Amino acid sequence: MEHINEEIDFLTSTVKGIAKQFGSDCEVVLLDLTQHEKYGSGLIVRIENGHVTGRKVGDTGTNLGLEVLRGTDQEGDKHNYLTKTKDGRMLRSTTMYIRNSEGKPIGCICINFDITSLMMAETSIKEFTDLNKINTDVKEVFVNNVNDVLALLIQEAQNHVGKPVAHMSKEDKMKGIKYLDEKGAFLIQKSGDKICEYYGISKYTLYNYLDTVRSTQGI
C-alpha cells in the first residue's frame, strides 16, 4: 500500500482510539486506495463498529471516494456532514484522505457517528419543553411554609398595583387587598396582622376595605 503500509500500525491505533473514545455508535473505517483502479471489494482494511453501516473488512468505499479518485473533487476531505444508512438511520460523518508526496490519495479514514437516537431524544425533549404547548399562565411557587406563601402573595399584590406601598393611595391599597383576597391570602392564619403591617393600616381599616371590595364582588 505504498507509504500507507509504513503507517498502518499508527492508523490502526488511530481508528481504534477514535471508536473507543466515542463508543459503539461511532464507526471508524480505514480504506486502502492504492489500488483504486479496481474500485470494488477489498478497500476497507480496518473497521471498528461496522454494525453502524453494516460494513466489514473487505467491503468497498462510497460514491464520494470515486469523485476524489476521478479528480472531480480536488479537495476530498469533508467534515461534519449528514449521511443516511440504507435503513434510514442518520449519521454525522467526516472523511479525511491520506495522500502521498505527489498529492495522490492512497488511503482514507472515515468517521460515521449514528445520531439517530440523539435526534429522537432531541425531538422528545423539544416536544416536552416547548413553552408554546405549556400553560404558562398558572403561577405556582413551591415554598417551605405558609408564611413564605403569604410573603409571595403580598409581593404579587404590589406588582399588581404597580407601585410600592409608600406611594399607594387608599384606592391602590384596596386594589392590593382585593388581589390578596381573591388569591385566598386571608385563609392563612394571622395573615391579617402581616397585611396590616405591610400596608400600614389598622385592622379596623383592613376589614372596612375588605367589606368594600367584597361587596363589589358580590361576596
mmCIF file of N, CA and C in Angstrom, residues 150-181 185-186 191-203 205-207 209-210:
data_model
loop_
_atom_site.group_PDB
_atom_site.id
_atom_site.type_symbol
_atom_site.label_atom_id
_atom_site.label_comp_id
_atom_site.label_asym_id
_atom_site.label_seq_id
_atom_site.Cartn_x
_atom_site.Cartn_y
_atom_site.Cartn_z
ATOM 1 N N LEU A 150 -47.574 33.644 52.032
ATOM 2 C CA LEU A 150 -48.159 34.968 52.254
ATOM 3 C C LEU A 150 -47.226 36.066 51.751
ATOM 4 N N ALA A 151 -45.939 35.927 52.027
ATOM 5 C CA ALA A 151 -44.970 36.922 51.558
ATOM 6 C C ALA A 151 -44.979 37.012 50.035
ATOM 7 N N LEU A 152 -45.095 35.865 49.403
ATOM 8 C CA LEU A 152 -45.149 35.837 47.941
ATOM 9 C C LEU A 152 -46.404 36.541 47.432
ATOM 10 N N LEU A 153 -47.531 36.277 48.059
ATOM 11 C CA LEU A 153 -48.783 36.896 47.631
ATOM 12 C C LEU A 153 -48.758 38.403 47.835
ATOM 13 N N ILE A 154 -48.168 38.849 48.933
ATOM 14 C CA ILE A 154 -48.055 40.293 49.185
ATOM 15 C C ILE A 154 -47.204 40.954 48.102
ATOM 16 N N GLN A 155 -46.124 40.297 47.720
ATOM 17 C CA GLN A 155 -45.274 40.840 46.658
ATOM 18 C C GLN A 155 -46.027 40.874 45.333
ATOM 19 N N GLU A 156 -46.797 39.839 45.063
ATOM 20 C CA GLU A 156 -47.588 39.801 43.833
ATOM 21 C C GLU A 156 -48.631 40.922 43.841
ATOM 22 N N ALA A 157 -49.208 41.190 45.014
ATOM 23 C CA ALA A 157 -50.201 42.254 45.126
ATOM 24 C C ALA A 157 -49.568 43.605 44.809
ATOM 25 N N GLN A 158 -48.348 43.806 45.289
ATOM 26 C CA GLN A 158 -47.654 45.064 44.980
ATOM 27 C C GLN A 158 -47.379 45.170 43.487
ATOM 28 N N ASN A 159 -46.946 44.071 42.873
ATOM 29 C CA ASN A 159 -46.714 44.080 41.431
ATOM 30 C C ASN A 159 -48.003 44.352 40.673
ATOM 31 N N HIS A 160 -49.098 43.819 41.194
ATOM 32 C CA HIS A 160 -50.405 44.014 40.569
ATOM 33 C C HIS A 160 -50.808 45.489 40.597
ATOM 34 N N VAL A 161 -50.530 46.154 41.703
ATOM 35 C CA VAL A 161 -50.842 47.587 41.820
ATOM 36 C C VAL A 161 -49.868 48.409 40.989
ATOM 37 N N GLY A 162 -48.605 47.993 40.986
ATOM 38 C CA GLY A 162 -47.616 48.661 40.143
ATOM 39 C C GLY A 162 -46.862 49.785 40.822
ATOM 40 N N LYS A 163 -46.887 49.809 42.153
ATOM 41 C CA LYS A 163 -46.125 50.841 42.879
ATOM 42 C C LYS A 163 -45.856 50.374 44.295
ATOM 43 N N PRO A 164 -44.816 50.884 44.954
ATOM 44 C CA PRO A 164 -44.533 50.494 46.333
ATOM 45 C C PRO A 164 -45.572 51.073 47.284
ATOM 46 N N VAL A 165 -45.648 50.476 48.469
ATOM 47 C CA VAL A 165 -46.664 50.888 49.449
ATOM 48 C C VAL A 165 -46.556 52.368 49.780
ATOM 49 N N ALA A 166 -45.372 52.890 49.874
ATOM 50 C CA ALA A 166 -45.167 54.294 50.253
ATOM 51 C C ALA A 166 -45.856 55.253 49.296
ATOM 52 N N HIS A 167 -46.100 54.827 48.100
ATOM 53 C CA HIS A 167 -46.720 55.697 47.093
ATOM 54 C C HIS A 167 -48.163 55.286 46.784
ATOM 55 N N MET A 168 -48.720 54.392 47.573
ATOM 56 C CA MET A 168 -50.079 53.920 47.311
ATOM 57 C C MET A 168 -51.117 54.833 47.954
ATOM 58 N N SER A 169 -52.150 55.077 47.194
ATOM 59 C CA SER A 169 -53.303 55.803 47.731
ATOM 60 C C SER A 169 -54.245 54.795 48.396
ATOM 61 N N LYS A 170 -55.329 55.306 48.963
ATOM 62 C CA LYS A 170 -56.318 54.412 49.563
ATOM 63 C C LYS A 170 -56.837 53.435 48.519
ATOM 64 N N GLU A 171 -57.106 53.953 47.336
ATOM 65 C CA GLU A 171 -57.636 53.105 46.262
ATOM 66 C C GLU A 171 -56.616 52.031 45.852
ATOM 67 N N ASP A 172 -55.330 52.412 45.842
ATOM 68 C CA ASP A 172 -54.287 51.446 45.497
ATOM 69 C C ASP A 172 -54.237 50.315 46.524
ATOM 70 N N LYS A 173 -54.320 50.696 47.794
ATOM 71 C CA LYS A 173 -54.269 49.691 48.847
ATOM 72 C C LYS A 173 -55.481 48.758 48.771
ATOM 73 N N MET A 174 -56.627 49.327 48.456
ATOM 74 C CA MET A 174 -57.826 48.498 48.316
ATOM 75 C C MET A 174 -57.674 47.548 47.134
ATOM 76 N N LYS A 175 -57.022 48.031 46.091
ATOM 77 C CA LYS A 175 -56.779 47.177 44.925
ATOM 78 C C LYS A 175 -55.869 46.009 45.298
ATOM 79 N N GLY A 176 -54.834 46.316 46.101
ATOM 80 C CA GLY A 176 -53.934 45.265 46.550
ATOM 81 C C GLY A 176 -54.620 44.273 47.463
ATOM 82 N N ILE A 177 -55.453 44.782 48.370
ATOM 83 C CA ILE A 177 -56.179 43.924 49.297
ATOM 84 C C ILE A 177 -57.197 43.056 48.557
ATOM 85 N N LYS A 178 -57.798 43.624 47.544
ATOM 86 C CA LYS A 178 -58.726 42.849 46.714
ATOM 87 C C LYS A 178 -57.992 41.690 46.045
ATOM 88 N N TYR A 179 -56.796 41.980 45.552
ATOM 89 C CA TYR A 179 -55.990 40.941 44.901
ATOM 90 C C TYR A 179 -55.671 39.826 45.895
ATOM 91 N N LEU A 180 -55.247 40.237 47.111
ATOM 92 C CA LEU A 180 -54.906 39.258 48.139
ATOM 93 C C LEU A 180 -56.121 38.416 48.526
ATOM 94 N N ASP A 181 -57.260 39.044 48.593
ATOM 95 C CA ASP A 181 -58.482 38.328 48.954
ATOM 96 C C ASP A 181 -58.837 37.301 47.884
ATOM 97 N N ALA A 185 -55.457 34.848 50.370
ATOM 98 C CA ALA A 185 -54.470 35.188 51.396
ATOM 99 C C ALA A 185 -55.075 35.214 52.790
ATOM 100 N N PHE A 186 -56.349 35.595 52.908
ATOM 101 C CA PHE A 186 -56.945 35.747 54.232
ATOM 102 C C PHE A 186 -57.370 34.410 54.839
ATOM 103 N N SER A 191 -52.923 36.097 58.895
ATOM 104 C CA SER A 191 -52.468 36.862 57.725
ATOM 105 C C SER A 191 -52.844 38.333 57.858
ATOM 106 N N GLY A 192 -53.966 38.616 58.539
ATOM 107 C CA GLY A 192 -54.421 39.991 58.680
ATOM 108 C C GLY A 192 -53.383 40.869 59.357
ATOM 109 N N ASP A 193 -52.701 40.324 60.361
ATOM 110 C CA ASP A 193 -51.686 41.108 61.077
ATOM 111 C C ASP A 193 -50.561 41.526 60.134
ATOM 112 N N LYS A 194 -50.086 40.599 59.336
ATOM 113 C CA LYS A 194 -48.964 40.894 58.437
ATOM 114 C C LYS A 194 -49.392 41.841 57.321
ATOM 115 N N ILE A 195 -50.632 41.683 56.845
ATOM 116 C CA ILE A 195 -51.125 42.545 55.772
ATOM 117 C C ILE A 195 -51.323 43.969 56.293
ATOM 118 N N CYS A 196 -51.830 44.086 57.517
ATOM 119 C CA CYS A 196 -51.984 45.409 58.130
ATOM 120 C C CYS A 196 -50.628 46.084 58.289
ATOM 121 N N GLU A 197 -49.665 45.316 58.760
ATOM 122 C CA GLU A 197 -48.322 45.863 58.943
ATOM 123 C C GLU A 197 -47.734 46.306 57.613
ATOM 124 N N TYR A 198 -47.962 45.511 56.575
ATOM 125 C CA TYR A 198 -47.401 45.830 55.266
ATOM 126 C C TYR A 198 -47.993 47.126 54.712
ATOM 127 N N TYR A 199 -49.309 47.256 54.816
ATOM 128 C CA TYR A 199 -49.969 48.431 54.242
ATOM 129 C C TYR A 199 -50.003 49.616 55.212
ATOM 130 N N GLY A 200 -49.576 49.402 56.452
ATOM 131 C CA GLY A 200 -49.571 50.494 57.414
ATOM 132 C C GLY A 200 -50.970 50.942 57.798
ATOM 133 N N ILE A 201 -51.870 49.966 57.985
ATOM 134 C CA ILE A 201 -53.258 50.291 58.330
ATOM 135 C C ILE A 201 -53.661 49.469 59.556
ATOM 136 N N SER A 202 -54.765 49.911 60.192
ATOM 137 C CA SER A 202 -55.267 49.172 61.357
ATOM 138 C C SER A 202 -56.134 48.015 60.892
ATOM 139 N N LYS A 203 -56.443 47.127 61.808
ATOM 140 C CA LYS A 203 -57.328 46.015 61.461
ATOM 141 C C LYS A 203 -58.731 46.524 61.114
ATOM 142 N N THR A 205 -59.440 49.326 59.661
ATOM 143 C CA THR A 205 -59.381 49.810 58.276
ATOM 144 C C THR A 205 -59.318 48.647 57.302
ATOM 145 N N LEU A 206 -58.540 47.629 57.640
ATOM 146 C CA LEU A 206 -58.426 46.458 56.759
ATOM 147 C C LEU A 206 -59.792 45.833 56.533
ATOM 148 N N TYR A 207 -60.547 45.631 57.600
ATOM 149 C CA TYR A 207 -61.848 44.977 57.448
ATOM 150 C C TYR A 207 -62.840 45.855 56.704
ATOM 151 N N TYR A 209 -61.926 47.915 54.298
ATOM 152 C CA TYR A 209 -61.505 47.736 52.902
ATOM 153 C C TYR A 209 -62.027 46.418 52.348
ATOM 154 N N LEU A 210 -61.918 45.370 53.181
ATOM 155 C CA LEU A 210 -62.374 44.053 52.744
ATOM 156 C C LEU A 210 -63.875 44.047 52.478
#
